[in-house]
């Protein structure tokens, strides 16, 4: 697969004139990479409110802090936590923006037809102009890129402006868990629909429903090649077509990443048997161009023989029973104790600590099993856990590039009218949206992101935003007094002291590039 990461030599394009002096005012690399000391005193009500905004949301906006001060921190936090676990209407302005995305509501069949037409146009262009690269990219630019761009835009708009901040964080978490890579073939047109149809509706629903939705979605079927997986001896009807045989890619990742975990108690033989159970789960090309889903079970492609999987004997099936084998496998995996533990550790790692407390993981796993994978109850158990609110966790996580970018824009109340302008910043930082190539998704831990390169990139961004080169058109409020009020207790005395004698723009840049702001 071709990497979608930018050429490092282009980094100077984002380096502003004020970035180098700003770097000199910041702590040295050793200080920037050191984790802040763990505190012992219980969090105050104000600190608990800010902790919630930084962990369960993408950081405070000025209005959040004003509401917090008006209502009182304890009362505000109670209302915030209750609201985050319930459906919330989107602001009218955001609804209007999303409604203006021309391709966002296209069906799987319509999206697939776009990709087919782009491929056909590329073939015709290459035949008409051999050796020319431009005709080959023109159709893709016209038919495919707008779909991906609008999918990325809606994600960023929602993360910045939706009041349902926890649900946006959960969409990020679950998409990352069930990762697909938009750079692989037709996944480019399906990635946004995958989020809309297979992830977003289920983040506070049931895990089994999400598992089934991801398994059957064209994005996953194509990304991990299960749409090509067939029983031994299968003969395609189309002349000159060749059978691809059994493909184990999806079966392996389904157990290793999506459910049981790498130490979940399965063998290579179980991978092969699960792949046999999922043969025939494919796409119906007759749906292209129509307003319909593309998943189809083809009994001709299915291996109907007896299987032995995870110690269970799966009897031979008739043509009408073949799909039920795969559904049975998903039922078993969704309710397996290893799945509960694997998912609980990942959730706690994302929201609590890079090395989550074992007792918390155990309790979350029990809630998952008792509730039959009810993700609302499971998420609520995380929020209510004392480990989540422990003073040890205050400012103890290092923000990923995605979280850093969003939290900075929210802190200055930026009204981003063109999210596409943010995409190169994420790509430069190593976290392009829908752009992780391998099925394991982006790592949420500090070890994956903390380093001198990260510091340099964030200083560049903070400097550009504070000086108005990035945020002026978005109405960003980079006044130091506004940022100081919004970030409140997250700022240490030494960070505030470093502002003395600096210009207003330098103060804003120092705050946004400070170690305090990079933590959450």
XYZ file of C-alpha atoms in Angstrom:
520
model
C 0.000 0.000 0.000
C 1.170 3.482 -0.779
C 1.769 5.575 2.298
C -0.438 8.623 2.744
C 2.029 10.321 5.067
C 3.496 13.586 3.739
C 7.071 14.065 2.657
C 9.026 15.223 5.759
C 10.904 17.677 3.552
C 7.696 19.755 3.273
C 7.598 20.484 7.009
C 9.131 23.917 6.489
C 5.938 25.036 4.765
C 4.155 25.119 8.112
C 6.987 26.713 10.052
C 6.138 30.302 10.825
C 8.522 33.130 11.570
C 7.560 33.086 15.243
C 8.055 29.383 15.830
C 11.795 29.364 16.474
C 11.758 32.049 19.188
C 8.800 30.304 20.760
C 10.702 27.008 20.911
C 13.470 28.767 22.781
C 10.978 29.895 25.431
C 9.607 26.407 25.991
C 11.099 23.745 28.283
C 13.894 21.672 26.805
C 13.311 18.256 25.215
C 14.024 16.386 28.414
C 11.440 18.438 30.281
C 8.876 18.188 27.493
C 9.138 14.417 27.357
C 8.947 13.878 31.088
C 5.540 12.997 32.474
C 4.208 15.477 35.035
C 4.506 14.361 38.665
C 1.512 12.385 39.908
C -0.522 14.372 42.392
C -2.093 12.917 45.514
C -4.667 15.503 46.655
C -8.249 14.777 45.528
C -9.494 16.745 42.556
C -11.531 19.851 43.290
C -14.940 20.271 41.690
C -13.436 22.617 39.127
C -10.657 20.169 38.350
C -13.152 17.311 37.989
C -15.122 19.380 35.484
C -11.998 20.144 33.452
C -10.901 16.506 33.703
C -14.221 15.455 32.171
C -13.885 17.996 29.378
C -10.389 16.790 28.529
C -10.998 13.037 28.755
C -14.653 12.620 27.723
C -14.614 15.515 25.245
C -12.071 17.211 23.004
C -11.274 19.880 25.547
C -13.061 22.968 26.910
C -14.463 25.756 24.827
C -14.872 29.232 26.357
C -18.636 28.717 26.593
C -18.154 25.505 28.577
C -16.125 27.341 31.195
C -18.620 30.200 31.318
C -21.448 27.717 31.914
C -19.356 25.960 34.529
C -18.788 29.206 36.401
C -22.435 30.249 36.110
C -23.877 26.958 37.394
C -21.096 25.955 39.725
C -18.636 23.198 38.863
C -20.399 20.352 40.694
C -23.822 21.100 39.224
C -22.405 21.645 35.748
C -20.506 18.342 35.865
C -23.577 16.381 36.957
C -25.570 17.725 34.005
C -22.700 17.198 31.573
C -22.208 13.539 32.523
C -25.921 12.779 32.310
C -26.217 14.444 28.900
C -23.225 12.642 27.420
C -24.862 9.236 27.794
C -28.052 10.337 26.010
C -28.826 11.246 22.381
C -28.388 14.956 21.724
C -29.599 17.139 18.879
C -26.943 18.820 16.790
C -26.829 22.628 16.655
C -28.774 23.973 13.640
C -25.635 25.494 12.133
C -23.866 22.138 12.252
C -26.907 20.355 10.826
C -26.891 22.831 7.957
C -23.213 22.227 7.264
C -23.656 18.468 7.231
C -26.705 18.773 4.970
C -24.545 20.654 2.487
C -22.226 17.672 1.982
C -23.365 16.389 -1.403
C -22.027 12.824 -1.134
C -22.482 12.173 2.592
C -25.845 10.406 2.316
C -25.074 8.362 -0.796
C -25.876 4.672 -0.447
C -23.332 1.875 -0.643
C -24.531 1.091 -4.150
C -24.142 4.694 -5.277
C -20.688 4.972 -3.714
C -19.592 1.710 -5.311
C -20.792 2.941 -8.685
C -18.679 6.070 -8.244
C -15.598 3.947 -7.731
C -16.454 1.684 -10.689
C -16.867 4.694 -12.970
C -13.573 6.161 -11.747
C -11.761 2.901 -12.489
C -13.333 2.674 -15.928
C -12.424 6.268 -16.717
C -8.848 5.652 -15.582
C -8.531 2.635 -17.852
C -9.904 4.581 -20.804
C -7.652 7.562 -20.086
C -4.557 5.365 -19.880
C -5.441 3.694 -23.157
C -5.937 7.068 -24.834
C -2.723 8.610 -23.447
C -0.195 5.857 -22.634
C 2.498 6.946 -20.211
C 0.626 9.995 -18.922
C -0.095 10.128 -15.180
C -2.582 13.005 -15.276
C -5.456 11.230 -17.097
C -5.195 8.368 -14.635
C -5.699 10.665 -11.635
C -8.338 12.958 -13.126
C -11.264 10.569 -12.704
C -10.279 9.736 -9.162
C -10.007 13.431 -8.309
C -13.464 14.095 -9.712
C -15.391 11.045 -8.473
C -13.584 9.597 -5.437
C -11.729 12.330 -3.581
C -14.828 14.445 -2.849
C -16.406 11.481 -1.044
C -13.437 10.993 1.262
C -13.008 14.732 1.805
C -16.640 15.150 2.851
C -16.395 12.168 5.199
C -13.321 13.693 6.832
C -15.005 17.091 7.016
C -18.085 15.799 8.815
C -15.934 13.963 11.362
C -13.945 17.095 12.160
C -17.004 19.349 12.274
C -18.794 16.996 14.656
C -15.746 16.648 16.910
C -15.360 20.418 17.096
C -18.994 21.492 17.457
C -21.260 18.641 18.547
C -22.487 18.835 22.158
C -22.389 15.005 22.199
C -18.664 15.079 22.822
C -18.416 11.668 24.469
C -20.101 10.068 21.486
C -17.569 11.729 19.188
C -14.737 10.372 21.292
C -16.362 6.939 21.175
C -16.695 7.144 17.392
C -12.956 7.795 17.252
C -12.281 4.926 19.672
C -14.445 2.376 17.867
C -13.382 3.354 14.347
C -9.811 2.931 15.527
C -10.697 -0.454 17.024
C -12.371 -1.649 13.811
C -9.911 0.226 11.626
C -10.113 0.339 7.834
C -7.649 2.156 5.576
C -9.078 4.581 3.037
C -6.036 4.179 0.794
C -6.965 0.635 -0.220
C -9.011 0.409 -3.396
C -12.732 1.116 -2.957
C -12.375 1.658 0.793
C -11.729 5.257 -0.224
C -15.418 5.741 -1.046
C -16.757 3.495 1.723
C -14.769 4.747 4.763
C -17.219 7.532 5.596
C -20.251 5.300 5.076
C -18.571 2.716 7.302
C -18.363 5.251 10.122
C -21.937 6.416 9.485
C -23.524 2.965 9.197
C -21.360 0.506 11.143
C -19.779 2.592 13.929
C -21.695 5.736 14.816
C -25.171 4.175 15.412
C -23.784 1.604 17.855
C -21.316 3.449 20.119
C -23.883 3.440 22.934
C -25.709 0.357 21.682
C -24.672 -3.300 21.761
C -21.266 -4.589 20.836
C -22.729 -7.544 18.946
C -24.636 -5.184 16.667
C -21.507 -3.169 15.910
C -19.496 -6.336 15.338
C -22.030 -7.597 12.824
C -22.300 -4.240 11.090
C -18.529 -3.957 10.621
C -18.243 -7.562 9.425
C -20.851 -7.061 6.694
C -19.792 -3.594 5.555
C -18.102 -3.208 2.138
C -15.276 -1.200 3.727
C -14.231 -4.106 5.970
C -14.991 -6.818 3.415
C -12.669 -5.105 0.926
C -10.028 -3.914 3.401
C -9.346 -7.394 4.792
C -10.244 -9.245 1.588
C -13.057 -11.398 2.939
C -15.168 -10.598 -0.115
C -12.678 -12.732 -2.089
C -12.597 -15.691 0.316
C -14.186 -18.843 -1.128
C -14.409 -22.557 -0.437
C -11.876 -24.930 -2.041
C -12.964 -25.943 -5.514
C -15.203 -22.915 -6.109
C -15.475 -22.053 -9.793
C -16.562 -18.517 -10.772
C -19.285 -18.260 -13.382
C -17.565 -15.499 -15.310
C -15.325 -16.720 -18.103
C -11.568 -16.384 -17.480
C -12.179 -15.502 -13.798
C -9.954 -17.252 -11.274
C -10.849 -18.290 -7.753
C -8.836 -16.564 -5.004
C -9.257 -19.481 -2.581
C -9.561 -19.222 1.194
C -8.418 -15.894 2.651
C -7.660 -15.788 6.387
C -6.959 -12.054 6.754
C -10.276 -11.065 8.259
C -10.683 -14.162 10.427
C -7.268 -13.515 11.986
C -7.924 -9.849 12.762
C -11.473 -10.577 13.908
C -10.086 -12.686 16.739
C -6.741 -10.989 17.388
C -7.847 -7.344 17.233
C -11.628 -7.052 17.208
C -12.618 -9.589 19.860
C -10.499 -12.115 21.794
C -7.140 -10.348 21.717
C -3.767 -11.801 20.822
C -3.684 -13.829 24.063
C -7.349 -14.808 23.869
C -6.812 -18.561 23.718
C -7.140 -19.417 20.024
C -4.787 -21.202 17.614
C -3.850 -20.925 13.956
C -6.212 -23.818 13.298
C -9.017 -21.712 14.786
C -8.145 -18.890 12.370
C -8.461 -21.261 9.417
C -11.738 -22.715 10.645
C -13.225 -19.271 11.259
C -12.164 -18.208 7.755
C -14.031 -21.255 6.403
C -17.127 -20.266 8.396
C -17.028 -16.782 6.826
C -16.614 -17.879 3.208
C -19.423 -16.571 1.044
C -19.713 -13.273 2.957
C -19.182 -11.021 -0.025
C -20.531 -8.129 -2.121
C -23.296 -8.179 -4.719
C -22.195 -6.181 -7.776
C -25.816 -6.014 -8.923
C -26.348 -3.359 -6.245
C -23.944 -0.857 -7.841
C -25.689 2.360 -8.755
C -28.720 1.573 -6.624
C -29.886 2.876 -3.248
C -29.124 -0.283 -1.346
C -26.544 -2.100 0.737
C -24.065 -4.349 -1.043
C -23.518 -7.196 1.418
C -24.609 -10.603 0.167
C -24.133 -14.169 1.285
C -23.310 -16.428 -1.659
C -23.892 -20.098 -0.732
C -21.906 -21.181 -3.802
C -18.777 -19.623 -2.297
C -19.313 -21.050 1.183
C -17.480 -24.010 2.667
C -20.366 -26.143 3.942
C -18.159 -28.821 5.522
C -17.874 -29.616 9.213
C -15.535 -27.409 11.269
C -13.869 -27.606 14.680
C -13.476 -24.084 16.041
C -12.558 -22.939 19.574
C -13.268 -26.467 20.783
C -16.772 -26.474 19.270
C -17.894 -28.803 16.527
C -19.749 -26.870 13.837
C -21.821 -29.364 11.877
C -21.955 -29.369 8.089
C -24.498 -26.903 6.758
C -26.992 -26.826 3.928
C -26.921 -23.973 1.369
C -29.647 -22.154 3.327
C -27.747 -22.483 6.622
C -24.306 -21.270 5.553
C -24.605 -17.658 6.698
C -25.819 -18.831 10.094
C -22.351 -20.313 10.727
C -20.770 -16.870 10.531
C -23.501 -15.330 12.659
C -22.966 -18.062 15.254
C -19.253 -17.279 15.289
C -19.965 -13.572 15.868
C -22.368 -14.466 18.701
C -19.706 -16.565 20.423
C -16.941 -13.999 19.962
C -19.096 -11.098 21.166
C -19.900 -12.879 24.434
C -16.509 -14.448 25.114
C -14.748 -13.518 28.408
C -11.514 -12.862 26.502
C -13.356 -10.332 24.343
C -14.723 -8.582 27.423
C -11.254 -8.293 28.914
C -9.554 -7.241 25.666
C -12.093 -4.495 24.973
C -12.114 -3.309 28.581
C -8.373 -2.885 28.631
C -8.482 -0.899 25.390
C -11.262 1.365 26.685
C -9.459 2.000 29.966
C -6.207 2.650 28.125
C -7.876 5.207 25.865
C -9.779 7.079 28.587
C -7.847 6.482 31.824
C -4.175 5.492 31.567
C -1.622 4.059 29.167
C -1.204 1.213 31.657
C -4.750 0.898 32.989
C -5.329 -0.384 36.538
C -5.987 -4.128 36.500
C -8.878 -3.826 38.962
C -10.638 -1.358 36.670
C -10.194 -3.632 33.648
C -11.608 -6.566 35.625
C -14.688 -4.611 36.716
C -15.341 -3.294 33.230
C -15.072 -6.816 31.819
C -17.661 -8.035 34.317
C -20.063 -5.220 33.374
C -19.571 -6.066 29.702
C -20.419 -9.720 30.287
C -23.343 -9.111 32.665
C -24.940 -6.594 30.300
C -24.434 -8.748 27.191
C -22.184 -6.105 25.668
C -24.382 -3.089 26.425
C -21.946 -0.310 25.544
C -23.912 2.399 27.315
C -23.739 0.536 30.645
C -20.105 -0.338 29.997
C -19.135 3.267 29.225
C -21.097 4.530 32.224
C -19.178 2.078 34.435
C -15.945 3.633 33.190
C -17.145 7.162 33.951
C -18.274 6.182 37.439
C -15.048 4.337 38.261
C -12.942 5.932 41.007
C -9.850 5.198 38.912
C -11.124 7.585 36.249
C -11.301 10.416 38.789
C -8.122 9.500 40.649
C -5.770 12.456 41.219
C -3.036 10.236 39.760
C -4.741 10.608 36.362
C -4.890 14.414 36.453
C -2.969 15.732 33.419
C -1.377 12.286 33.027
C -2.239 11.474 29.404
C -0.364 12.797 26.369
C -2.653 13.987 23.583
C -2.541 12.292 20.218
C -2.168 14.675 17.240
C -5.922 14.414 16.575
C -6.857 15.305 20.147
C -4.262 18.079 20.311
C -5.489 19.739 17.126
C -9.151 19.580 18.120
C -8.531 20.760 21.683
C -6.514 23.757 20.467
C -9.243 24.814 18.040
C -11.919 24.394 20.695
C -9.866 26.359 23.240
C -9.768 29.397 20.941
C -13.408 28.886 19.862
C -12.428 28.554 16.200
C -15.329 28.345 13.747
C -13.721 26.166 11.104
C -15.498 26.597 7.790
C -13.085 24.450 5.755
C -12.018 21.326 7.654
C -9.974 20.280 4.625
C -7.364 22.806 5.752
C -6.794 20.710 8.882
C -6.108 17.470 7.037
C -2.481 18.264 6.061
C -1.768 19.127 9.707
C -2.981 15.694 10.834
C -1.062 13.976 8.047
C 2.107 15.874 8.910
C 1.741 14.785 12.524
C 1.418 11.132 11.483
C -2.308 10.713 12.134
C -4.129 11.248 8.820
C -7.870 10.757 9.171
C -8.881 7.265 7.936
C -5.217 6.871 7.021
C -3.712 4.148 9.233
C -2.701 1.326 6.919
C -2.717 -1.661 9.264
C -5.747 -3.135 11.069
C -4.466 -2.357 14.579
C -5.390 1.350 14.354
C -3.607 4.315 15.903
C -2.025 3.858 19.312
C -3.453 6.131 22.042
C -0.358 5.996 24.251
C 2.284 8.623 24.923
C 5.057 6.331 23.695
C 3.537 6.386 20.212
C 3.507 10.178 19.905
C 5.794 11.940 22.390
C 9.131 13.067 21.002
C 11.131 16.027 19.650
C 9.355 15.924 16.270
C 5.987 16.206 17.991
C 7.152 19.219 20.009
C 8.388 20.968 16.867
C 5.158 20.374 14.954
C 2.962 21.572 17.791
C 5.037 24.705 18.293
C 4.649 25.455 14.584
C 0.890 25.034 14.794
C 0.548 27.023 18.036
C 2.598 29.855 16.600
C 0.547 29.969 13.394
C -2.737 29.915 15.280
C -1.676 32.576 17.792
C -0.294 34.898 15.116
C -3.466 34.647 13.030
C -1.899 32.835 10.085
C -4.190 29.872 10.692
C -7.076 31.047 12.834
C -7.951 34.594 11.780
C -10.433 33.466 9.154
C -12.086 31.216 11.734
C -12.612 33.994 14.278
C -10.241 32.327 16.726
C -10.040 34.115 20.074
C -6.358 33.883 20.934
C -6.329 36.613 23.564
C -4.178 35.353 26.449
C -6.764 36.278 29.083
C -9.399 34.238 27.260
C -7.102 31.202 26.988
C -6.074 31.493 30.632
C -9.730 31.472 31.683
C -10.614 28.544 29.386
C -7.712 26.323 30.411
C -8.005 27.264 34.087
C -6.643 24.697 36.531
C -4.837 22.722 33.815
C -2.071 25.333 33.781
C 0.744 25.036 36.304
C 2.252 28.140 37.980
C 5.482 27.809 35.986
C 3.517 27.909 32.730
C 1.754 31.090 33.786
C 5.077 32.585 34.912
C 6.619 31.904 31.486
C 4.183 34.384 29.931
C 5.632 37.379 31.730
C 7.079 39.992 29.385
C 5.889 38.282 26.199
C 3.673 39.806 23.534
C -0.007 38.728 23.456
C 0.528 36.473 20.437
C 3.612 34.909 22.028
C 1.659 34.316 25.246
C -1.103 32.542 23.338
C 1.430 30.439 21.470
C 3.244 29.540 24.687
C -0.014 28.393 26.258
C -1.018 26.226 23.276
C 2.469 24.738 22.935
C 3.029 24.240 26.651
C 3.552 20.785 28.162
C 0.420 21.472 30.231
C -1.704 21.806 27.095
C -0.159 18.733 25.464
C -1.325 16.712 28.469
C -4.891 15.980 29.428
